[in-house]
Amino acid sequence: MSDTISRFIFDNSDVRGEHIRLEKSYQDILSIHHYPPGVANLLGEFLAAASLLSATIKFEGALILQVRGDGEIPLIMAEANSKQELRAIARDANEAMSTDFKTLIGNGQLAMTIAPDNGKPYQGIVSLDGNSLAHCLEAYFQRSEQLATRVWLCANGQHASGLLLQQLPSIKPDLDRWEHLSTIAHTIKNDELLNLDVETLLYRLYHQDAVRLFDSKPMVARCRCSRERVAQALISIGREELDDILLEKGQIETNCEFCNRLYQFNRSDVDALFEQGSDITRH
Ligand SMILES: [Zn+2]
């Protein structure tokens, strides 16, 4: 029931929906870092939102939702990819004691990056207007995509859930139907969103609206860091600086900031990194 994302549509309508409910994947991510409750809740909303948004686009790759602000959390981000894998982090957030969105985030920018496995990333940015992540996302869609979109998000440290309604691009949108469907969804309460499975929730909201639910897809917490990616980052730092670290510490150690996995490189590892591509420059 939990850790699944489900698509639904309405018969004879240009409105589609996505529903997400996370439990284990959310808790797996929270167990890596020890966040204060307000941060853990907001991170759950980011995970739910990134999952919903990645499900609305057809692509192979990752969708990254990120906010940099001047509030209690300098940076918060969540990533969902087309294999339904999730990761997230709130950087330097251990002292963030608020539960209020504005206090946690402050003023800043919301960036949505679509990073295809093959091809250039695309990034859309909006300033943070709104008292919740859901409102900021709705404003984002209004401005940058001009798609009528409504988002509901809720998380409590145990579950993270979300619902998205979106009017698909059409020459003659059925505004009355959109108004009707989004008004009904607006009656949803946080505890319903957190605790009900998708069938029960949709029945409660739309039993008079010919809603059609597709098969659910499983979501998991999985980081996409790798030794190869870390090696690339080390190469970009440059040989000289790496030699300094080796001289001082004997080896290079770095943790992935998402999953905390430790990567170690000793002197011969570093030698190997620079031997592979540097022959041309040496001769
Ligand atoms: Zn990692």
PDB file of C-alpha atoms and ligand atoms in Angstrom:
ATOM      1  CA  MET A   1       0.000   0.000   0.000  1.00  0.00           C
ATOM      2  CA  SER A   2       2.722   2.453   0.946  1.00  0.00           C
ATOM      3  CA  ASP A   3       5.717   3.569  -1.099  1.00  0.00           C
ATOM      4  CA  THR A   4       3.744   3.636  -4.302  1.00  0.00           C
ATOM      5  CA  ILE A   5       2.834   6.219  -6.885  1.00  0.00           C
ATOM      6  CA  SER A   6      -0.444   5.930  -8.793  1.00  0.00           C
ATOM      7  CA  ARG A   7      -1.808   7.733 -11.806  1.00  0.00           C
ATOM      8  CA  PHE A   8      -5.512   8.391 -12.318  1.00  0.00           C
ATOM      9  CA  ILE A   9      -7.596  10.063 -14.994  1.00  0.00           C
ATOM     10  CA  PHE A  10     -11.219  11.072 -15.336  1.00  0.00           C
ATOM     11  CA  ASP A  11     -13.271   9.727 -18.226  1.00  0.00           C
ATOM     12  CA  ASN A  12     -13.974  12.295 -20.962  1.00  0.00           C
ATOM     13  CA  SER A  13     -11.758  14.869 -19.333  1.00  0.00           C
ATOM     14  CA  ASP A  14      -8.442  16.647 -19.887  1.00  0.00           C
ATOM     15  CA  VAL A  15      -7.527  16.393 -16.188  1.00  0.00           C
ATOM     16  CA  ARG A  16      -5.049  13.859 -14.847  1.00  0.00           C
ATOM     17  CA  GLY A  17      -3.877  13.095 -11.359  1.00  0.00           C
ATOM     18  CA  GLU A  18      -1.045  11.471  -9.448  1.00  0.00           C
ATOM     19  CA  HIS A  19      -1.089  10.151  -5.897  1.00  0.00           C
ATOM     20  CA  ILE A  20       1.946   9.291  -3.785  1.00  0.00           C
ATOM     21  CA  ARG A  21       2.242   7.757  -0.359  1.00  0.00           C
ATOM     22  CA  LEU A  22       5.674   7.032   1.139  1.00  0.00           C
ATOM     23  CA  GLU A  23       6.550   5.186   4.302  1.00  0.00           C
ATOM     24  CA  LYS A  24       9.666   2.974   4.285  1.00  0.00           C
ATOM     25  CA  SER A  25      11.531   4.996   1.647  1.00  0.00           C
ATOM     26  CA  TYR A  26      10.828   8.202   3.609  1.00  0.00           C
ATOM     27  CA  GLN A  27      11.958   6.641   6.876  1.00  0.00           C
ATOM     28  CA  ASP A  28      15.063   5.140   5.222  1.00  0.00           C
ATOM     29  CA  ILE A  29      16.073   8.638   4.134  1.00  0.00           C
ATOM     30  CA  LEU A  30      15.325  10.159   7.550  1.00  0.00           C
ATOM     31  CA  SER A  31      17.375   7.447   9.289  1.00  0.00           C
ATOM     32  CA  ILE A  32      20.588   8.589   7.544  1.00  0.00           C
ATOM     33  CA  HIS A  33      20.493  12.057   9.126  1.00  0.00           C
ATOM     34  CA  HIS A  34      18.966  13.226  12.382  1.00  0.00           C
ATOM     35  CA  TYR A  35      16.700  16.076  11.433  1.00  0.00           C
ATOM     36  CA  PRO A  36      14.528  18.117  13.798  1.00  0.00           C
ATOM     37  CA  PRO A  37      10.778  17.353  13.357  1.00  0.00           C
ATOM     38  CA  GLY A  38       9.942  20.423  11.250  1.00  0.00           C
ATOM     39  CA  VAL A  39      12.781  19.638   8.837  1.00  0.00           C
ATOM     40  CA  ALA A  40      11.817  15.951   8.640  1.00  0.00           C
ATOM     41  CA  ASN A  41       8.250  16.944   7.742  1.00  0.00           C
ATOM     42  CA  LEU A  42       9.338  19.415   5.081  1.00  0.00           C
ATOM     43  CA  LEU A  43      11.776  16.897   3.612  1.00  0.00           C
ATOM     44  CA  GLY A  44       8.851  14.452   3.338  1.00  0.00           C
ATOM     45  CA  GLU A  45       6.867  17.069   1.417  1.00  0.00           C
ATOM     46  CA  PHE A  46       9.832  17.557  -0.926  1.00  0.00           C
ATOM     47  CA  LEU A  47      10.084  13.794  -1.503  1.00  0.00           C
ATOM     48  CA  ALA A  48       6.364  13.528  -2.223  1.00  0.00           C
ATOM     49  CA  ALA A  49       6.523  16.555  -4.538  1.00  0.00           C
ATOM     50  CA  ALA A  50       9.578  15.340  -6.495  1.00  0.00           C
ATOM     51  CA  SER A  51       7.867  11.951  -6.952  1.00  0.00           C
ATOM     52  CA  LEU A  52       4.618  13.527  -8.202  1.00  0.00           C
ATOM     53  CA  LEU A  53       6.405  15.878 -10.589  1.00  0.00           C
ATOM     54  CA  SER A  54       8.712  13.234 -12.049  1.00  0.00           C
ATOM     55  CA  ALA A  55       5.649  11.085 -12.737  1.00  0.00           C
ATOM     56  CA  THR A  56       4.056  13.851 -14.841  1.00  0.00           C
ATOM     57  CA  ILE A  57       6.865  13.889 -17.408  1.00  0.00           C
ATOM     58  CA  LYS A  58       7.934  11.196 -19.828  1.00  0.00           C
ATOM     59  CA  PHE A  59      11.697  10.882 -19.582  1.00  0.00           C
ATOM     60  CA  GLU A  60      14.651   8.736 -18.552  1.00  0.00           C
ATOM     61  CA  GLY A  61      16.561  10.541 -15.848  1.00  0.00           C
ATOM     62  CA  ALA A  62      16.147  12.466 -12.610  1.00  0.00           C
ATOM     63  CA  LEU A  63      13.970  15.345 -11.456  1.00  0.00           C
ATOM     64  CA  ILE A  64      15.528  17.485  -8.745  1.00  0.00           C
ATOM     65  CA  LEU A  65      13.544  19.905  -6.640  1.00  0.00           C
ATOM     66  CA  GLN A  66      15.720  22.326  -4.720  1.00  0.00           C
ATOM     67  CA  VAL A  67      15.288  25.416  -2.579  1.00  0.00           C
ATOM     68  CA  ARG A  68      18.086  27.751  -1.522  1.00  0.00           C
ATOM     69  CA  GLY A  69      16.879  30.328   0.927  1.00  0.00           C
ATOM     70  CA  ASP A  70      17.924  32.579   3.792  1.00  0.00           C
ATOM     71  CA  GLY A  71      15.780  30.796   6.392  1.00  0.00           C
ATOM     72  CA  GLU A  72      16.788  28.165   8.947  1.00  0.00           C
ATOM     73  CA  ILE A  73      17.567  25.606   6.213  1.00  0.00           C
ATOM     74  CA  PRO A  74      20.156  26.925   3.734  1.00  0.00           C
ATOM     75  CA  LEU A  75      19.454  24.210   1.184  1.00  0.00           C
ATOM     76  CA  ILE A  76      16.867  21.463   0.865  1.00  0.00           C
ATOM     77  CA  MET A  77      16.491  19.133  -2.082  1.00  0.00           C
ATOM     78  CA  ALA A  78      14.798  15.941  -3.161  1.00  0.00           C
ATOM     79  CA  GLU A  79      15.372  13.875  -6.239  1.00  0.00           C
ATOM     80  CA  ALA A  80      13.152  11.283  -7.914  1.00  0.00           C
ATOM     81  CA  ASN A  81      14.166   9.443 -11.054  1.00  0.00           C
ATOM     82  CA  SER A  82      12.337   7.538 -13.754  1.00  0.00           C
ATOM     83  CA  LYS A  83      13.136   4.240 -11.971  1.00  0.00           C
ATOM     84  CA  GLN A  84      11.127   5.546  -8.969  1.00  0.00           C
ATOM     85  CA  GLU A  85      14.262   5.912  -6.835  1.00  0.00           C
ATOM     86  CA  LEU A  86      14.415   8.677  -4.239  1.00  0.00           C
ATOM     87  CA  ARG A  87      17.023  10.597  -2.333  1.00  0.00           C
ATOM     88  CA  ALA A  88      16.912  13.853  -0.387  1.00  0.00           C
ATOM     89  CA  ILE A  89      18.879  16.102   1.925  1.00  0.00           C
ATOM     90  CA  ALA A  90      18.467  19.188   4.077  1.00  0.00           C
ATOM     91  CA  ARG A  91      21.907  20.761   4.434  1.00  0.00           C
ATOM     92  CA  ASP A  92      23.050  22.286   7.759  1.00  0.00           C
ATOM     93  CA  ALA A  93      19.541  21.893   9.162  1.00  0.00           C
ATOM     94  CA  ASN A  94      20.262  20.433  12.617  1.00  0.00           C
ATOM     95  CA  GLU A  95      19.529  23.746  14.347  1.00  0.00           C
ATOM     96  CA  ALA A  96      16.306  24.431  12.438  1.00  0.00           C
ATOM     97  CA  MET A  97      13.640  24.319  15.138  1.00  0.00           C
ATOM     98  CA  SER A  98      10.694  25.883  13.337  1.00  0.00           C
ATOM     99  CA  THR A  99       7.774  24.000  11.823  1.00  0.00           C
ATOM    100  CA  ASP A 100       6.717  27.001   9.741  1.00  0.00           C
ATOM    101  CA  PHE A 101       7.511  26.859   6.021  1.00  0.00           C
ATOM    102  CA  LYS A 102       8.458  30.531   5.707  1.00  0.00           C
ATOM    103  CA  THR A 103      10.751  30.439   8.749  1.00  0.00           C
ATOM    104  CA  LEU A 104      12.457  27.250   7.582  1.00  0.00           C
ATOM    105  CA  ILE A 105      12.937  28.384   3.990  1.00  0.00           C
ATOM    106  CA  GLY A 106      13.024  32.186   4.174  1.00  0.00           C
ATOM    107  CA  ASN A 107      13.310  34.098   0.941  1.00  0.00           C
ATOM    108  CA  GLY A 108      14.937  32.391  -1.953  1.00  0.00           C
ATOM    109  CA  GLN A 109      14.393  30.427  -5.085  1.00  0.00           C
ATOM    110  CA  LEU A 110      12.736  27.192  -6.000  1.00  0.00           C
ATOM    111  CA  ALA A 111      14.537  25.355  -8.790  1.00  0.00           C
ATOM    112  CA  MET A 112      13.230  22.372 -10.679  1.00  0.00           C
ATOM    113  CA  THR A 113      15.865  20.546 -12.701  1.00  0.00           C
ATOM    114  CA  ILE A 114      15.143  17.815 -15.187  1.00  0.00           C
ATOM    115  CA  ALA A 115      18.369  15.896 -15.782  1.00  0.00           C
ATOM    116  CA  PRO A 116      17.939  13.310 -18.557  1.00  0.00           C
ATOM    117  CA  ASP A 117      20.306  10.316 -18.549  1.00  0.00           C
ATOM    118  CA  ASN A 118      21.298  11.342 -22.056  1.00  0.00           C
ATOM    119  CA  GLY A 119      21.147  15.008 -22.935  1.00  0.00           C
ATOM    120  CA  LYS A 120      21.380  18.411 -21.377  1.00  0.00           C
ATOM    121  CA  PRO A 121      19.639  19.268 -18.101  1.00  0.00           C
ATOM    122  CA  TYR A 122      16.811  21.780 -18.110  1.00  0.00           C
ATOM    123  CA  GLN A 123      16.190  24.048 -15.133  1.00  0.00           C
ATOM    124  CA  GLY A 124      13.206  26.215 -14.283  1.00  0.00           C
ATOM    125  CA  ILE A 125      13.421  28.727 -11.433  1.00  0.00           C
ATOM    126  CA  VAL A 126      10.815  30.763  -9.582  1.00  0.00           C
ATOM    127  CA  SER A 127      11.069  32.962  -6.503  1.00  0.00           C
ATOM    128  CA  LEU A 128       9.394  31.567  -3.417  1.00  0.00           C
ATOM    129  CA  ASP A 129       5.899  32.983  -3.211  1.00  0.00           C
ATOM    130  CA  GLY A 130       3.543  31.124  -0.953  1.00  0.00           C
ATOM    131  CA  ASN A 131       3.269  29.773   2.540  1.00  0.00           C
ATOM    132  CA  SER A 132       3.820  26.136   1.634  1.00  0.00           C
ATOM    133  CA  LEU A 133       5.768  24.060  -0.840  1.00  0.00           C
ATOM    134  CA  ALA A 134       2.502  23.106  -2.541  1.00  0.00           C
ATOM    135  CA  HIS A 135       1.607  26.766  -3.137  1.00  0.00           C
ATOM    136  CA  CYS A 136       5.095  27.514  -4.487  1.00  0.00           C
ATOM    137  CA  LEU A 137       4.796  24.640  -6.945  1.00  0.00           C
ATOM    138  CA  GLU A 138       1.373  25.788  -8.096  1.00  0.00           C
ATOM    139  CA  ALA A 139       2.817  29.256  -8.728  1.00  0.00           C
ATOM    140  CA  TYR A 140       5.700  27.638 -10.596  1.00  0.00           C
ATOM    141  CA  PHE A 141       3.376  25.817 -12.974  1.00  0.00           C
ATOM    142  CA  GLN A 142       1.225  28.876 -13.446  1.00  0.00           C
ATOM    143  CA  ARG A 143       4.206  30.994 -14.487  1.00  0.00           C
ATOM    144  CA  SER A 144       6.589  28.725 -16.301  1.00  0.00           C
ATOM    145  CA  GLU A 145       4.435  26.004 -17.793  1.00  0.00           C
ATOM    146  CA  GLN A 146       1.072  27.738 -17.900  1.00  0.00           C
ATOM    147  CA  LEU A 147      -0.559  24.486 -16.840  1.00  0.00           C
ATOM    148  CA  ALA A 148      -3.330  24.669 -14.263  1.00  0.00           C
ATOM    149  CA  THR A 149      -1.951  22.488 -11.462  1.00  0.00           C
ATOM    150  CA  ARG A 150      -3.049  21.883  -7.891  1.00  0.00           C
ATOM    151  CA  VAL A 151      -0.831  20.136  -5.361  1.00  0.00           C
ATOM    152  CA  TRP A 152      -1.530  18.859  -1.841  1.00  0.00           C
ATOM    153  CA  LEU A 153       1.379  17.662   0.315  1.00  0.00           C
ATOM    154  CA  CYS A 154       1.643  16.391   3.868  1.00  0.00           C
ATOM    155  CA  ALA A 155       4.283  14.569   5.939  1.00  0.00           C
ATOM    156  CA  ASN A 156       4.635  13.738   9.624  1.00  0.00           C
ATOM    157  CA  GLY A 157       7.933  11.869   9.996  1.00  0.00           C
ATOM    158  CA  GLN A 158       6.182   8.510   9.436  1.00  0.00           C
ATOM    159  CA  HIS A 159       4.345   9.035   6.171  1.00  0.00           C
ATOM    160  CA  ALA A 160       4.775  11.500   3.337  1.00  0.00           C
ATOM    161  CA  SER A 161       1.848  11.851   0.947  1.00  0.00           C
ATOM    162  CA  GLY A 162       0.794  13.989  -1.940  1.00  0.00           C
ATOM    163  CA  LEU A 163      -1.868  14.509  -4.546  1.00  0.00           C
ATOM    164  CA  LEU A 164      -1.533  16.355  -7.839  1.00  0.00           C
ATOM    165  CA  LEU A 165      -4.193  17.423 -10.301  1.00  0.00           C
ATOM    166  CA  GLN A 166      -3.198  18.883 -13.632  1.00  0.00           C
ATOM    167  CA  GLN A 167      -5.098  20.105 -16.626  1.00  0.00           C
ATOM    168  CA  LEU A 168      -3.436  18.739 -19.738  1.00  0.00           C
ATOM    169  CA  PRO A 169      -2.710  21.171 -22.565  1.00  0.00           C
ATOM    170  CA  SER A 170      -5.742  21.406 -24.830  1.00  0.00           C
ATOM    171  CA  ILE A 171      -7.143  23.846 -27.374  1.00  0.00           C
ATOM    172  CA  LYS A 172     -10.418  24.248 -25.536  1.00  0.00           C
ATOM    173  CA  PRO A 173      -9.918  23.387 -21.858  1.00  0.00           C
ATOM    174  CA  ASP A 174     -13.009  22.368 -19.906  1.00  0.00           C
ATOM    175  CA  LEU A 175     -12.713  24.962 -17.151  1.00  0.00           C
ATOM    176  CA  ASP A 176     -15.964  23.982 -15.413  1.00  0.00           C
ATOM    177  CA  ARG A 177     -14.776  20.377 -15.055  1.00  0.00           C
ATOM    178  CA  TRP A 178     -11.388  21.530 -13.784  1.00  0.00           C
ATOM    179  CA  GLU A 179     -13.034  23.800 -11.242  1.00  0.00           C
ATOM    180  CA  HIS A 180     -15.331  20.988 -10.113  1.00  0.00           C
ATOM    181  CA  LEU A 181     -12.543  18.382  -9.728  1.00  0.00           C
ATOM    182  CA  SER A 182     -10.096  20.703  -7.977  1.00  0.00           C
ATOM    183  CA  THR A 183     -12.779  22.060  -5.634  1.00  0.00           C
ATOM    184  CA  ILE A 184     -13.588  18.506  -4.528  1.00  0.00           C
ATOM    185  CA  ALA A 185      -9.894  17.704  -3.976  1.00  0.00           C
ATOM    186  CA  HIS A 186      -9.673  20.844  -1.876  1.00  0.00           C
ATOM    187  CA  THR A 187     -11.926  19.202   0.745  1.00  0.00           C
ATOM    188  CA  ILE A 188      -9.190  16.660   1.521  1.00  0.00           C
ATOM    189  CA  LYS A 189      -7.853  16.783   5.057  1.00  0.00           C
ATOM    190  CA  ASN A 190      -4.218  16.193   6.025  1.00  0.00           C
ATOM    191  CA  ASP A 191      -4.993  13.066   8.037  1.00  0.00           C
ATOM    192  CA  GLU A 192      -6.888  11.595   5.053  1.00  0.00           C
ATOM    193  CA  LEU A 193      -3.968  12.319   2.757  1.00  0.00           C
ATOM    194  CA  LEU A 194      -1.532  10.753   5.241  1.00  0.00           C
ATOM    195  CA  ASN A 195      -3.504   7.685   6.215  1.00  0.00           C
ATOM    196  CA  LEU A 196      -5.788   6.583   3.385  1.00  0.00           C
ATOM    197  CA  ASP A 197      -4.683   4.343   0.533  1.00  0.00           C
ATOM    198  CA  VAL A 198      -5.277   5.650  -2.966  1.00  0.00           C
ATOM    199  CA  GLU A 199      -8.423   3.585  -3.681  1.00  0.00           C
ATOM    200  CA  THR A 200     -10.160   4.751  -0.520  1.00  0.00           C
ATOM    201  CA  LEU A 201      -9.078   8.340  -1.021  1.00  0.00           C
ATOM    202  CA  LEU A 202     -10.252   8.506  -4.635  1.00  0.00           C
ATOM    203  CA  TYR A 203     -13.533   6.839  -3.757  1.00  0.00           C
ATOM    204  CA  ARG A 204     -14.120   9.321  -0.970  1.00  0.00           C
ATOM    205  CA  LEU A 205     -13.407  12.278  -3.274  1.00  0.00           C
ATOM    206  CA  TYR A 206     -14.611  11.166  -6.678  1.00  0.00           C
ATOM    207  CA  HIS A 207     -17.150   8.339  -6.423  1.00  0.00           C
ATOM    208  CA  GLN A 208     -19.463  10.396  -8.670  1.00  0.00           C
ATOM    209  CA  ASP A 209     -16.830  11.351 -11.233  1.00  0.00           C
ATOM    210  CA  ALA A 210     -15.851   8.238 -13.247  1.00  0.00           C
ATOM    211  CA  VAL A 211     -12.258   8.199 -12.057  1.00  0.00           C
ATOM    212  CA  ARG A 212      -9.952   5.550 -13.520  1.00  0.00           C
ATOM    213  CA  LEU A 213      -6.959   4.376 -11.480  1.00  0.00           C
ATOM    214  CA  PHE A 214      -3.886   2.861 -13.147  1.00  0.00           C
ATOM    215  CA  ASP A 215      -1.476   0.311 -11.655  1.00  0.00           C
ATOM    216  CA  SER A 216       0.682   1.644  -8.838  1.00  0.00           C
ATOM    217  CA  LYS A 217       4.464   1.755  -9.168  1.00  0.00           C
ATOM    218  CA  PRO A 218       6.795   1.090  -6.208  1.00  0.00           C
ATOM    219  CA  MET A 219       9.088   3.844  -4.868  1.00  0.00           C
ATOM    220  CA  VAL A 220      12.391   3.089  -3.103  1.00  0.00           C
ATOM    221  CA  ALA A 221      15.109   5.104  -1.384  1.00  0.00           C
ATOM    222  CA  ARG A 222      18.279   4.613  -3.387  1.00  0.00           C
ATOM    223  CA  CYS A 223      21.217   6.931  -3.894  1.00  0.00           C
ATOM    224  CA  ARG A 224      22.812   7.197  -7.320  1.00  0.00           C
ATOM    225  CA  CYS A 225      26.290   8.041  -6.044  1.00  0.00           C
ATOM    226  CA  SER A 226      29.133   5.823  -7.240  1.00  0.00           C
ATOM    227  CA  ARG A 227      32.910   5.513  -6.995  1.00  0.00           C
ATOM    228  CA  GLU A 228      33.140   6.636 -10.634  1.00  0.00           C
ATOM    229  CA  ARG A 229      31.268   9.894  -9.918  1.00  0.00           C
ATOM    230  CA  VAL A 230      33.451  10.611  -6.894  1.00  0.00           C
ATOM    231  CA  ALA A 231      36.548   9.888  -9.024  1.00  0.00           C
ATOM    232  CA  GLN A 232      35.349  12.425 -11.614  1.00  0.00           C
ATOM    233  CA  ALA A 233      34.909  15.022  -8.874  1.00  0.00           C
ATOM    234  CA  LEU A 234      38.424  14.316  -7.563  1.00  0.00           C
ATOM    235  CA  ILE A 235      39.942  14.706 -11.027  1.00  0.00           C
ATOM    236  CA  SER A 236      38.294  18.119 -11.332  1.00  0.00           C
ATOM    237  CA  ILE A 237      39.870  19.191  -8.017  1.00  0.00           C
ATOM    238  CA  GLY A 238      43.302  18.668  -9.570  1.00  0.00           C
ATOM    239  CA  ARG A 239      46.370  16.598  -8.850  1.00  0.00           C
ATOM    240  CA  GLU A 240      48.185  19.215  -6.784  1.00  0.00           C
ATOM    241  CA  GLU A 241      45.456  19.641  -4.195  1.00  0.00           C
ATOM    242  CA  LEU A 242      44.916  15.877  -3.943  1.00  0.00           C
ATOM    243  CA  ASP A 243      48.660  15.364  -3.355  1.00  0.00           C
ATOM    244  CA  ASP A 244      48.477  17.874  -0.496  1.00  0.00           C
ATOM    245  CA  ILE A 245      45.653  15.909   1.142  1.00  0.00           C
ATOM    246  CA  LEU A 246      47.504  12.607   0.632  1.00  0.00           C
ATOM    247  CA  LEU A 247      50.630  14.068   2.197  1.00  0.00           C
ATOM    248  CA  GLU A 248      48.697  15.310   5.212  1.00  0.00           C
ATOM    249  CA  LYS A 249      46.215  12.469   5.764  1.00  0.00           C
ATOM    250  CA  GLY A 250      47.597   9.449   3.946  1.00  0.00           C
ATOM    251  CA  GLN A 251      44.387   8.934   1.980  1.00  0.00           C
ATOM    252  CA  ILE A 252      41.402  10.817   0.656  1.00  0.00           C
ATOM    253  CA  GLU A 253      38.067  10.151   2.341  1.00  0.00           C
ATOM    254  CA  THR A 254      34.738  11.569   1.327  1.00  0.00           C
ATOM    255  CA  ASN A 255      31.159  10.772   2.306  1.00  0.00           C
ATOM    256  CA  CYS A 256      28.187  11.057  -0.016  1.00  0.00           C
ATOM    257  CA  GLU A 257      26.080  13.808   1.523  1.00  0.00           C
ATOM    258  CA  PHE A 258      22.845  12.035   0.599  1.00  0.00           C
ATOM    259  CA  CYS A 259      23.443   8.449   1.764  1.00  0.00           C
ATOM    260  CA  ASN A 260      26.589   8.950   3.865  1.00  0.00           C
ATOM    261  CA  ARG A 261      28.448   6.174   2.041  1.00  0.00           C
ATOM    262  CA  LEU A 262      32.216   6.453   2.535  1.00  0.00           C
ATOM    263  CA  TYR A 263      34.561   6.566  -0.463  1.00  0.00           C
ATOM    264  CA  GLN A 264      38.300   6.162   0.087  1.00  0.00           C
ATOM    265  CA  PHE A 265      41.165   6.767  -2.331  1.00  0.00           C
ATOM    266  CA  ASN A 266      44.789   6.012  -1.442  1.00  0.00           C
ATOM    267  CA  ARG A 267      47.858   7.207  -3.331  1.00  0.00           C
ATOM    268  CA  SER A 268      47.838   4.429  -5.905  1.00  0.00           C
ATOM    269  CA  ASP A 269      44.099   4.998  -6.524  1.00  0.00           C
ATOM    270  CA  VAL A 270      44.838   8.664  -7.216  1.00  0.00           C
ATOM    271  CA  ASP A 271      47.781   7.731  -9.454  1.00  0.00           C
ATOM    272  CA  ALA A 272      45.479   5.484 -11.450  1.00  0.00           C
ATOM    273  CA  LEU A 273      42.914   8.294 -11.878  1.00  0.00           C
ATOM    274  CA  PHE A 274      45.456  10.562 -13.487  1.00  0.00           C
ATOM    275  CA  GLU A 275      47.256   7.892 -15.520  1.00  0.00           C
ATOM    276  CA  GLN A 276      44.157   7.009 -17.523  1.00  0.00           C
ATOM    277  CA  GLY A 277      43.632  10.241 -19.458  1.00  0.00           C
ATOM    278  CA  SER A 278      46.799  12.235 -19.013  1.00  0.00           C
ATOM    279  CA  ASP A 279      49.172  10.419 -21.383  1.00  0.00           C
ATOM    280  CA  ILE A 280      48.532  12.905 -24.157  1.00  0.00           C
ATOM    281  CA  THR A 281      49.521  15.888 -22.060  1.00  0.00           C
ATOM    282  CA  ARG A 282      52.691  14.229 -20.797  1.00  0.00           C
ATOM    283  CA  HIS A 283      54.252  13.457 -24.178  1.00  0.00           C
TER     284      HIS A 283
HETATM  285 ZN    ZN B   1      25.072   8.404  -1.996  1.00  0.00          ZN
END
